Coordinates of N, CA and C in Angstrom, one line a residue:
X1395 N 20.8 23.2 -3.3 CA 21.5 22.7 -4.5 C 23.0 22.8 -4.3
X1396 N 23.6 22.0 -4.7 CA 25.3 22.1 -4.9 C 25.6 22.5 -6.1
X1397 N 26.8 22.9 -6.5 CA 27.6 23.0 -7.8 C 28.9 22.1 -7.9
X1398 N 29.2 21.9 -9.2 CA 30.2 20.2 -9.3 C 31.5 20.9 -9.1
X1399 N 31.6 22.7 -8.7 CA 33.3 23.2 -8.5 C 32.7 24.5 -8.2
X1400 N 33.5 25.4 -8.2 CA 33.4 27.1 -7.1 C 33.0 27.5 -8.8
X1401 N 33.7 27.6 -9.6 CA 33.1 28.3 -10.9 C 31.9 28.0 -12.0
X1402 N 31.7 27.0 -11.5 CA 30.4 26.7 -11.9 C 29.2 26.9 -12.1
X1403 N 28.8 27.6 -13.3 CA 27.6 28.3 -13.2 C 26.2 27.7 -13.3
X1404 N 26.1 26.2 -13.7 CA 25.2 25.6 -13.7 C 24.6 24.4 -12.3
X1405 N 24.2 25.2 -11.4 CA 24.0 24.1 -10.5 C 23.9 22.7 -10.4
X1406 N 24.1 22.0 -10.2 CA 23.9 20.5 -9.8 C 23.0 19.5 -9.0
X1407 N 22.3 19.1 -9.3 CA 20.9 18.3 -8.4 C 21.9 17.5 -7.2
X1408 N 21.6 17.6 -6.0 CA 22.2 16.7 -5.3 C 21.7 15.5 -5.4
X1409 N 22.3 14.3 -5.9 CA 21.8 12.7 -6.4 C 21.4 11.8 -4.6
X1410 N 21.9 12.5 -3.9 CA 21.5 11.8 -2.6 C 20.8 12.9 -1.8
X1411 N 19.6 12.2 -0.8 CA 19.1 13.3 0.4 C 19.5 12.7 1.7
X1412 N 19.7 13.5 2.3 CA 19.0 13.0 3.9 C 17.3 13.2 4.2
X1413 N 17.8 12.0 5.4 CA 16.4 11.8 5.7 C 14.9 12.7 6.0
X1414 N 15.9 14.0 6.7 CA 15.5 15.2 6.4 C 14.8 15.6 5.7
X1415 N 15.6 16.2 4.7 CA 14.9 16.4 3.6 C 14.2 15.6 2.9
X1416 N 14.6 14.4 2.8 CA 14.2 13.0 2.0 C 11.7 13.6 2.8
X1417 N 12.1 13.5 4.0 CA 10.8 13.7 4.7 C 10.2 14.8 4.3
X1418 N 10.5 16.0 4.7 CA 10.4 17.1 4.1 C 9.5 17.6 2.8
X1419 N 10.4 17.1 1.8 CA 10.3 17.0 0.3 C 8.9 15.7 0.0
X1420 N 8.8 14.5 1.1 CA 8.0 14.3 0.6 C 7.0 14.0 1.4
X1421 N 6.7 14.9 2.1 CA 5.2 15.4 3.2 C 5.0 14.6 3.7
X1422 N 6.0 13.8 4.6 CA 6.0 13.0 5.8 C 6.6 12.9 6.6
X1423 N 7.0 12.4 8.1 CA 7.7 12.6 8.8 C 9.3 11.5 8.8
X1424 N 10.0 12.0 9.6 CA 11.4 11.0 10.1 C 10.9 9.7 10.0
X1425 N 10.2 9.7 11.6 CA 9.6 8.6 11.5 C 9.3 7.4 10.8
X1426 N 8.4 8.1 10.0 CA 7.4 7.6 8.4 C 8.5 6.5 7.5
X1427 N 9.7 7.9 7.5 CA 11.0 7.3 6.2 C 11.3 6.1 6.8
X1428 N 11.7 6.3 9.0 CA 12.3 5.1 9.2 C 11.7 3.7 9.0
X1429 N 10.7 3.8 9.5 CA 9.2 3.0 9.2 C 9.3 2.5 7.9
X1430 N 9.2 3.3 6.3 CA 8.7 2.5 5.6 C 10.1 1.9 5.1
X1431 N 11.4 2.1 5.7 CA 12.6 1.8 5.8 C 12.6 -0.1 6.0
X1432 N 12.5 -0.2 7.5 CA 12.2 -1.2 7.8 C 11.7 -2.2 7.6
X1433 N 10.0 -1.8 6.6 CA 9.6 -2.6 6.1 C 10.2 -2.7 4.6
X1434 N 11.3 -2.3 4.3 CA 11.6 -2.7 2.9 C 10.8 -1.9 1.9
X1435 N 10.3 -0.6 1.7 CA 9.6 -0.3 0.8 C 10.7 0.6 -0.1
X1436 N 11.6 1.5 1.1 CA 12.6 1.6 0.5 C 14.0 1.6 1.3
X1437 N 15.0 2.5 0.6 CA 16.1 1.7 1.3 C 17.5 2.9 1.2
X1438 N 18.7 2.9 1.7 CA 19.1 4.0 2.5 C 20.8 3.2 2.0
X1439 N 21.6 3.8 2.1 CA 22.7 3.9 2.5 C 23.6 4.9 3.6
X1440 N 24.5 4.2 4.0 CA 25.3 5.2 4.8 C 26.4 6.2 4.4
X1441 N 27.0 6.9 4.9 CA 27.9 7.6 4.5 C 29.0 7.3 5.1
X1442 N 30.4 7.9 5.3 CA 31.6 7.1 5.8 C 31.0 7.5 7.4
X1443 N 30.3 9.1 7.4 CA 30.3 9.0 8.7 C 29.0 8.8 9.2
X1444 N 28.2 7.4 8.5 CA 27.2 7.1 9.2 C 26.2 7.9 9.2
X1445 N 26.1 8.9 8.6 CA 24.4 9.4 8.0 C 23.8 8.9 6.6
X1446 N 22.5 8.4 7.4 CA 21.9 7.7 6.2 C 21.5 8.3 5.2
X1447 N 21.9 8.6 3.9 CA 20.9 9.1 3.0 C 20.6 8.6 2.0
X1448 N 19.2 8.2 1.1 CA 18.5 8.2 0.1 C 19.2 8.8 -1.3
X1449 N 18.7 7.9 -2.3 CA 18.7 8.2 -3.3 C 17.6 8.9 -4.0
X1450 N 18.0 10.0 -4.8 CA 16.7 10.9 -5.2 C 16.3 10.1 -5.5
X1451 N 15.7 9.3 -6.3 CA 14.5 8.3 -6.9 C 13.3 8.0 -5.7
X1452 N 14.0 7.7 -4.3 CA 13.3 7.3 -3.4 C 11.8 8.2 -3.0
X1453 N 11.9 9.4 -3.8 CA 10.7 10.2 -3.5 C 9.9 9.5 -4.2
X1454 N 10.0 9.3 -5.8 CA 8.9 8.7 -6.5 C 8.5 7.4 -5.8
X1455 N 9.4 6.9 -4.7 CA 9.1 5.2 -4.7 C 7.5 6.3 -3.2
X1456 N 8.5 7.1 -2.9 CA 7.3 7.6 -1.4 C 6.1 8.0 -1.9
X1457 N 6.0 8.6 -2.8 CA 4.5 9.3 -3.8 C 3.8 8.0 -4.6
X1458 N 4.7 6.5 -4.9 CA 3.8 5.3 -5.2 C 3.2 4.9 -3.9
X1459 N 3.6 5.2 -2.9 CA 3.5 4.4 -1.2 C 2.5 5.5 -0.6
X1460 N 1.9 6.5 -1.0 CA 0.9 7.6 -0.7 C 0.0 7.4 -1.7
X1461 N 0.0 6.9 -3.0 CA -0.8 6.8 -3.8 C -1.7 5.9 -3.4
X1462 N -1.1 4.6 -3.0 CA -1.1 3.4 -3.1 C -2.5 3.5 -1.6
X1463 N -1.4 4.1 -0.6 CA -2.0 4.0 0.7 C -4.0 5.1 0.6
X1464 N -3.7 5.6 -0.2 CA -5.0 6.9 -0.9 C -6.2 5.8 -1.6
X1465 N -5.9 4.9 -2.2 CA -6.5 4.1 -2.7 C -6.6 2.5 -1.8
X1466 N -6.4 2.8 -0.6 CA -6.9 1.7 -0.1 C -5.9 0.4 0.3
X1467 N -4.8 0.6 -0.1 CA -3.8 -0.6 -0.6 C -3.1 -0.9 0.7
X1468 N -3.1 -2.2 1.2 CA -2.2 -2.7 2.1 C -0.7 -2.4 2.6
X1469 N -0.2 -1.8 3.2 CA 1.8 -1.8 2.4 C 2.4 -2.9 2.3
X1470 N 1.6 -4.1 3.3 CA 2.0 -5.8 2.4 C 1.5 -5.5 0.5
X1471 N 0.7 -5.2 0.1 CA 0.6 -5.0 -1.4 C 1.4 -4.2 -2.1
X1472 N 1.4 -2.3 -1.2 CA 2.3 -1.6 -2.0 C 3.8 -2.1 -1.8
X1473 N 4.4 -3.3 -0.6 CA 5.6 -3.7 -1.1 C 5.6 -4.7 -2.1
X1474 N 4.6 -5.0 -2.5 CA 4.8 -6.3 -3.6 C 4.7 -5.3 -4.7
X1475 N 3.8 -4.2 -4.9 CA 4.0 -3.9 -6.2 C 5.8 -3.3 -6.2
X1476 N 6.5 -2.5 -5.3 CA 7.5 -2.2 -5.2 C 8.8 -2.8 -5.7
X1477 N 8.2 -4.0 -5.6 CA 9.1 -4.9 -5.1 C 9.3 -5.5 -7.0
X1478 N 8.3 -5.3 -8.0 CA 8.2 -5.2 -9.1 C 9.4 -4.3 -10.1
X1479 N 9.5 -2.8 -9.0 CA 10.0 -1.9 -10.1 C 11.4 -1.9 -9.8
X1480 N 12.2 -1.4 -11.0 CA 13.4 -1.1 -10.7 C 13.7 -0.4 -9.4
X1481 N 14.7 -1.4 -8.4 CA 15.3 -0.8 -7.2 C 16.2 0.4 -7.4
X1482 N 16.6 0.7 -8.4 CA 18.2 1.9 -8.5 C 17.6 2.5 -9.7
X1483 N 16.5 3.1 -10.1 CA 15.9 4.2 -10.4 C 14.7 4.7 -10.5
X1484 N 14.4 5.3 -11.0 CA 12.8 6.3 -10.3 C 12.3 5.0 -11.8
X1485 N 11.0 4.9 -11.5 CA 10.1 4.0 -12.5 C 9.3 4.8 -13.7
X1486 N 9.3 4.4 -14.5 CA 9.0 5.5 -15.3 C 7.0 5.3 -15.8
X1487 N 6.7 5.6 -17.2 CA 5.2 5.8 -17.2 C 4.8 4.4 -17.2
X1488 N 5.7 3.6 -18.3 CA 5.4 2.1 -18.5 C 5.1 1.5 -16.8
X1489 N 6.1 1.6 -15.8 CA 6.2 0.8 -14.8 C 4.7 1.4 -13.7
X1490 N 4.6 3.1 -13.9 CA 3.6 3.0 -13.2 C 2.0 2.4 -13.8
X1491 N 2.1 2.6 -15.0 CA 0.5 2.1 -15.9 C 0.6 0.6 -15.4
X1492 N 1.3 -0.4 -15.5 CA 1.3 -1.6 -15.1 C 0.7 -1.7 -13.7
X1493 N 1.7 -0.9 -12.5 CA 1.7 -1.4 -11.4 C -0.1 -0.5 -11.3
X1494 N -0.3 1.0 -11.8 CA -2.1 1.0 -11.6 C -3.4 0.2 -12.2
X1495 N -2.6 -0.6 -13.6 CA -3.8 -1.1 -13.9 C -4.0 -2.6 -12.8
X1496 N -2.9 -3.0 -12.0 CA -3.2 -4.3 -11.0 C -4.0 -3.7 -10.2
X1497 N -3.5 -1.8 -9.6 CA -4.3 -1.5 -8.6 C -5.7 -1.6 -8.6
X1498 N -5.8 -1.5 -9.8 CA -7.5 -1.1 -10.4 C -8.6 -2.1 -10.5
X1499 N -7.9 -3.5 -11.0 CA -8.1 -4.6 -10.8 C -8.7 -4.9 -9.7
X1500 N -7.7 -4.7 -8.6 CA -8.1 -4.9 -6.8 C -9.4 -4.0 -6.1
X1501 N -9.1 -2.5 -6.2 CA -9.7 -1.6 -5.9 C -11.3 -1.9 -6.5
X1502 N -11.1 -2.1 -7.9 CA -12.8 -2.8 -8.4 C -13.7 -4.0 -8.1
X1503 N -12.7 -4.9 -7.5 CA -13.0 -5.9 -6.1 C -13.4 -5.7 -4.9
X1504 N -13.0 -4.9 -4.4 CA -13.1 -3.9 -3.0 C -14.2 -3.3 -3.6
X1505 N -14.4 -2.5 -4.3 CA -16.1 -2.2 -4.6 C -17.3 -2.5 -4.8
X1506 N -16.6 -3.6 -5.5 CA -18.1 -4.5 -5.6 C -18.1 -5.2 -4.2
X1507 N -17.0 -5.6 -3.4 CA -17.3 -6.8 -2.0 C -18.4 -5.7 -1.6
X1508 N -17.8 -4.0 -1.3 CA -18.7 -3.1 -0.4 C -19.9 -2.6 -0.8
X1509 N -20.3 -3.0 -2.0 CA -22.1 -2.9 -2.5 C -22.7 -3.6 -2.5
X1510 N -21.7 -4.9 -2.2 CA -22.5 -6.0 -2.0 C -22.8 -5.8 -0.1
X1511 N -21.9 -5.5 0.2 CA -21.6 -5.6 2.3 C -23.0 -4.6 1.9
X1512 N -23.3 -3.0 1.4 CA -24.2 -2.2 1.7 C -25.6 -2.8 1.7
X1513 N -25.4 -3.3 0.7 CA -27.1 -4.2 -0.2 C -27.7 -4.9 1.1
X1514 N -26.9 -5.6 1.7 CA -27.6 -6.5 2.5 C -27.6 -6.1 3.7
X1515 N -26.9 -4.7 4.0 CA -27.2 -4.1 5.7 C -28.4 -4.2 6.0
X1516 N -30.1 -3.8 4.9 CA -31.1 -4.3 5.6 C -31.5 -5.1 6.1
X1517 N -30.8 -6.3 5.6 CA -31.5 -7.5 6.5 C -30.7 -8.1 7.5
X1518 N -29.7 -6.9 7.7 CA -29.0 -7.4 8.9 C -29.4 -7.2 10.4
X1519 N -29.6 -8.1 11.5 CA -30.2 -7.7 12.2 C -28.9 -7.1 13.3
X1520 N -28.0 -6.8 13.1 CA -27.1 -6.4 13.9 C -26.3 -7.3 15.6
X1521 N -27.1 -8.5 15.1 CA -27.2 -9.1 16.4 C -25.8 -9.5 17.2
X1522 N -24.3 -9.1 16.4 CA -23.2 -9.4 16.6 C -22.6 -11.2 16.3
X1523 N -23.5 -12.1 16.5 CA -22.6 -13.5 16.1 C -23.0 -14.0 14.9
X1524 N -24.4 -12.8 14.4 CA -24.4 -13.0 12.5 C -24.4 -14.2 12.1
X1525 N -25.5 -15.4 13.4 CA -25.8 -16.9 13.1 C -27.2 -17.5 13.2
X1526 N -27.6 -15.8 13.1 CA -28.8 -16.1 12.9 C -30.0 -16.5 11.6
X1527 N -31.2 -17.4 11.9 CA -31.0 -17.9 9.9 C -31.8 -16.9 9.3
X1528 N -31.8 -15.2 9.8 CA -32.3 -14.3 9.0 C -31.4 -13.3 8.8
X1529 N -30.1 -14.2 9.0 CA -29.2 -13.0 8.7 C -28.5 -13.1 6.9
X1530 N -29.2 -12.3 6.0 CA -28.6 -12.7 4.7 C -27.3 -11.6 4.8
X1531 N -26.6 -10.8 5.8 CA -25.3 -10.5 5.3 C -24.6 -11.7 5.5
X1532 N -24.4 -12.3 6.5 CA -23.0 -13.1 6.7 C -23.7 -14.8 6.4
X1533 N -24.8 -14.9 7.1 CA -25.2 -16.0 6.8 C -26.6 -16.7 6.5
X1534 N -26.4 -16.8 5.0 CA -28.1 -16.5 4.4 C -28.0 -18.3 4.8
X1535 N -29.0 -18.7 5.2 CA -29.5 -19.8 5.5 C -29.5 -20.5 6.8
X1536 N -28.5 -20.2 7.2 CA -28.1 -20.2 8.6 C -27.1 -21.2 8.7
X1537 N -26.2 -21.1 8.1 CA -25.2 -22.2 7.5 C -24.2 -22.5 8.6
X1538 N -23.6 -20.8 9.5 CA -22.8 -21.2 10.7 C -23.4 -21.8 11.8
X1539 N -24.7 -22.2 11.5 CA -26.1 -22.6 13.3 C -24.9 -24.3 13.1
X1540 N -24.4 -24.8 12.2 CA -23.5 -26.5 12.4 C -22.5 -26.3 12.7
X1541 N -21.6 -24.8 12.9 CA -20.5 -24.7 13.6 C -20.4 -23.9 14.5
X1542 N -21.8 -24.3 15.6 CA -21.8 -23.8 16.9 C -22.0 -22.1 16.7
X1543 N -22.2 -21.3 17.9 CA -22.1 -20.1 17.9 C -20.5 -19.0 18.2
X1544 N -20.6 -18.0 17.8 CA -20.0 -16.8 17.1 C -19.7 -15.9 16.0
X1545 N -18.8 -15.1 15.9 CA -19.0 -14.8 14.6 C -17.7 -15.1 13.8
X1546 N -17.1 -16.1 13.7 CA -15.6 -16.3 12.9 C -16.4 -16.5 11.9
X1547 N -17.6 -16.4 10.9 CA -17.9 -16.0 9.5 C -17.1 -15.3 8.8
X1548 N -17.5 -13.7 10.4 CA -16.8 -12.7 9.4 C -15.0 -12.7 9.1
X1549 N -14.8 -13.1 10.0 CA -13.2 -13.1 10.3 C -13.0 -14.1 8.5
X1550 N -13.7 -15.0 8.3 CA -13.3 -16.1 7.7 C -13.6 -15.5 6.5
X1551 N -14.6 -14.7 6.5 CA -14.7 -13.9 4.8 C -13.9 -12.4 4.8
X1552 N -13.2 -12.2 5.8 CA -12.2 -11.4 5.3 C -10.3 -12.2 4.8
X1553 N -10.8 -13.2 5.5 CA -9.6 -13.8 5.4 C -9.8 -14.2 3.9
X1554 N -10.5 -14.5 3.2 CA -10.6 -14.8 2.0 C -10.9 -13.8 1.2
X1555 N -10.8 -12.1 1.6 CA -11.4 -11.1 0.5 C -9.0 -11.1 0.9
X1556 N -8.5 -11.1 1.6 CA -7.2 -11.0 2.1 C -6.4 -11.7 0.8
X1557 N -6.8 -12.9 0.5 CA -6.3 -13.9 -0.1 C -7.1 -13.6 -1.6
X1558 N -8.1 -13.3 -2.3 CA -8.3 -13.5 -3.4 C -7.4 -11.8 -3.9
X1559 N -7.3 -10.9 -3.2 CA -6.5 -9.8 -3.4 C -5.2 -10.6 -3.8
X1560 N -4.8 -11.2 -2.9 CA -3.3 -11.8 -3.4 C -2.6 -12.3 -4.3
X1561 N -4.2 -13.4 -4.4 CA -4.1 -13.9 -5.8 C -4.3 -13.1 -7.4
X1562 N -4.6 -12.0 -7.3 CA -4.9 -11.1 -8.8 C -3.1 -10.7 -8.8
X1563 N -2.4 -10.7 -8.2 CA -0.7 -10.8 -8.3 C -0.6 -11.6 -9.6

């Protein structure tokens, strides 16, 4: 902690960290900060002599970005919800209840896709190109046997579990 003068008896929060500490304080590494730096999650200034440091708020943005990542969440998503809250201060109850009830939204998506994926592992015959016409996980009828053999089913129904995520934005 600093104080705002030598007589000062009430200490003072330092309003900026280094990266250091910035990591430290929020149980991750250098690395991690530079990382989620880069991708824009959050964001740094310099000092005259070129050390970067954070704004205290940026811990709350790191503990939405650990939350986020705990529950499943993309950091293409946790930067979109980010990208929502005030940049130049910590987000308060309103901004997190918003940004968890979208989460919740999604994550209850993701649960039903994976009891649905569970439901039908018995009749999967594991065969890897999942084009077979007794396969009711990927393809109940045998729908991919007209677009030749492999398995771009599955590629193609994630690419759409990818995209209806997007779309609850």
């Amino acid at each position: 902690m600093t104080t705002s003068n030598a007589n000062s008896a009430v200490p003072q929060r330092k309003s900026q960290l280094g990266i250091g500490e910035l990591a430290r304080r929020a149980g991750i590494t250098v690395p991690a900060v530079r990382y989620y730096e880069t991708r824009n999650l959050i964001s740094s200034t310099r000092t005259s002599g070129n050390v970067r440091v954070f704004a205290r708020h940026t811990l709350r943005r790191l503990a939405i970005i650990a939350a986020g990542q705990r529950v499943g969440m993309t950091l293409g998503e946790i930067a979109e919800a980010l990208s929502e809250l005030p940049a130049d201060r910590a987000p308060n109850k309103a901004h997190w209840e918003q940004l968890s009830t979208h989460w919740k939204l999604i994550v209850d998506r993701r649960v039903s896709q994976l009891e649905s994926l569970r439901d039908s592992l018995d009749s999967c015959i594991g065969c890897g190109c999942l084009s077979y016409s007794n396969c009711s996980l990927m393809n109940p009828g045998d729908e991919a046997a007209a677009e030749g053999e492999g398995s771009r089913w599955i590629r193609k129904l994630d690419a759409n579990s990818r995209n209806q995520s997007s779309d609850v934005s």
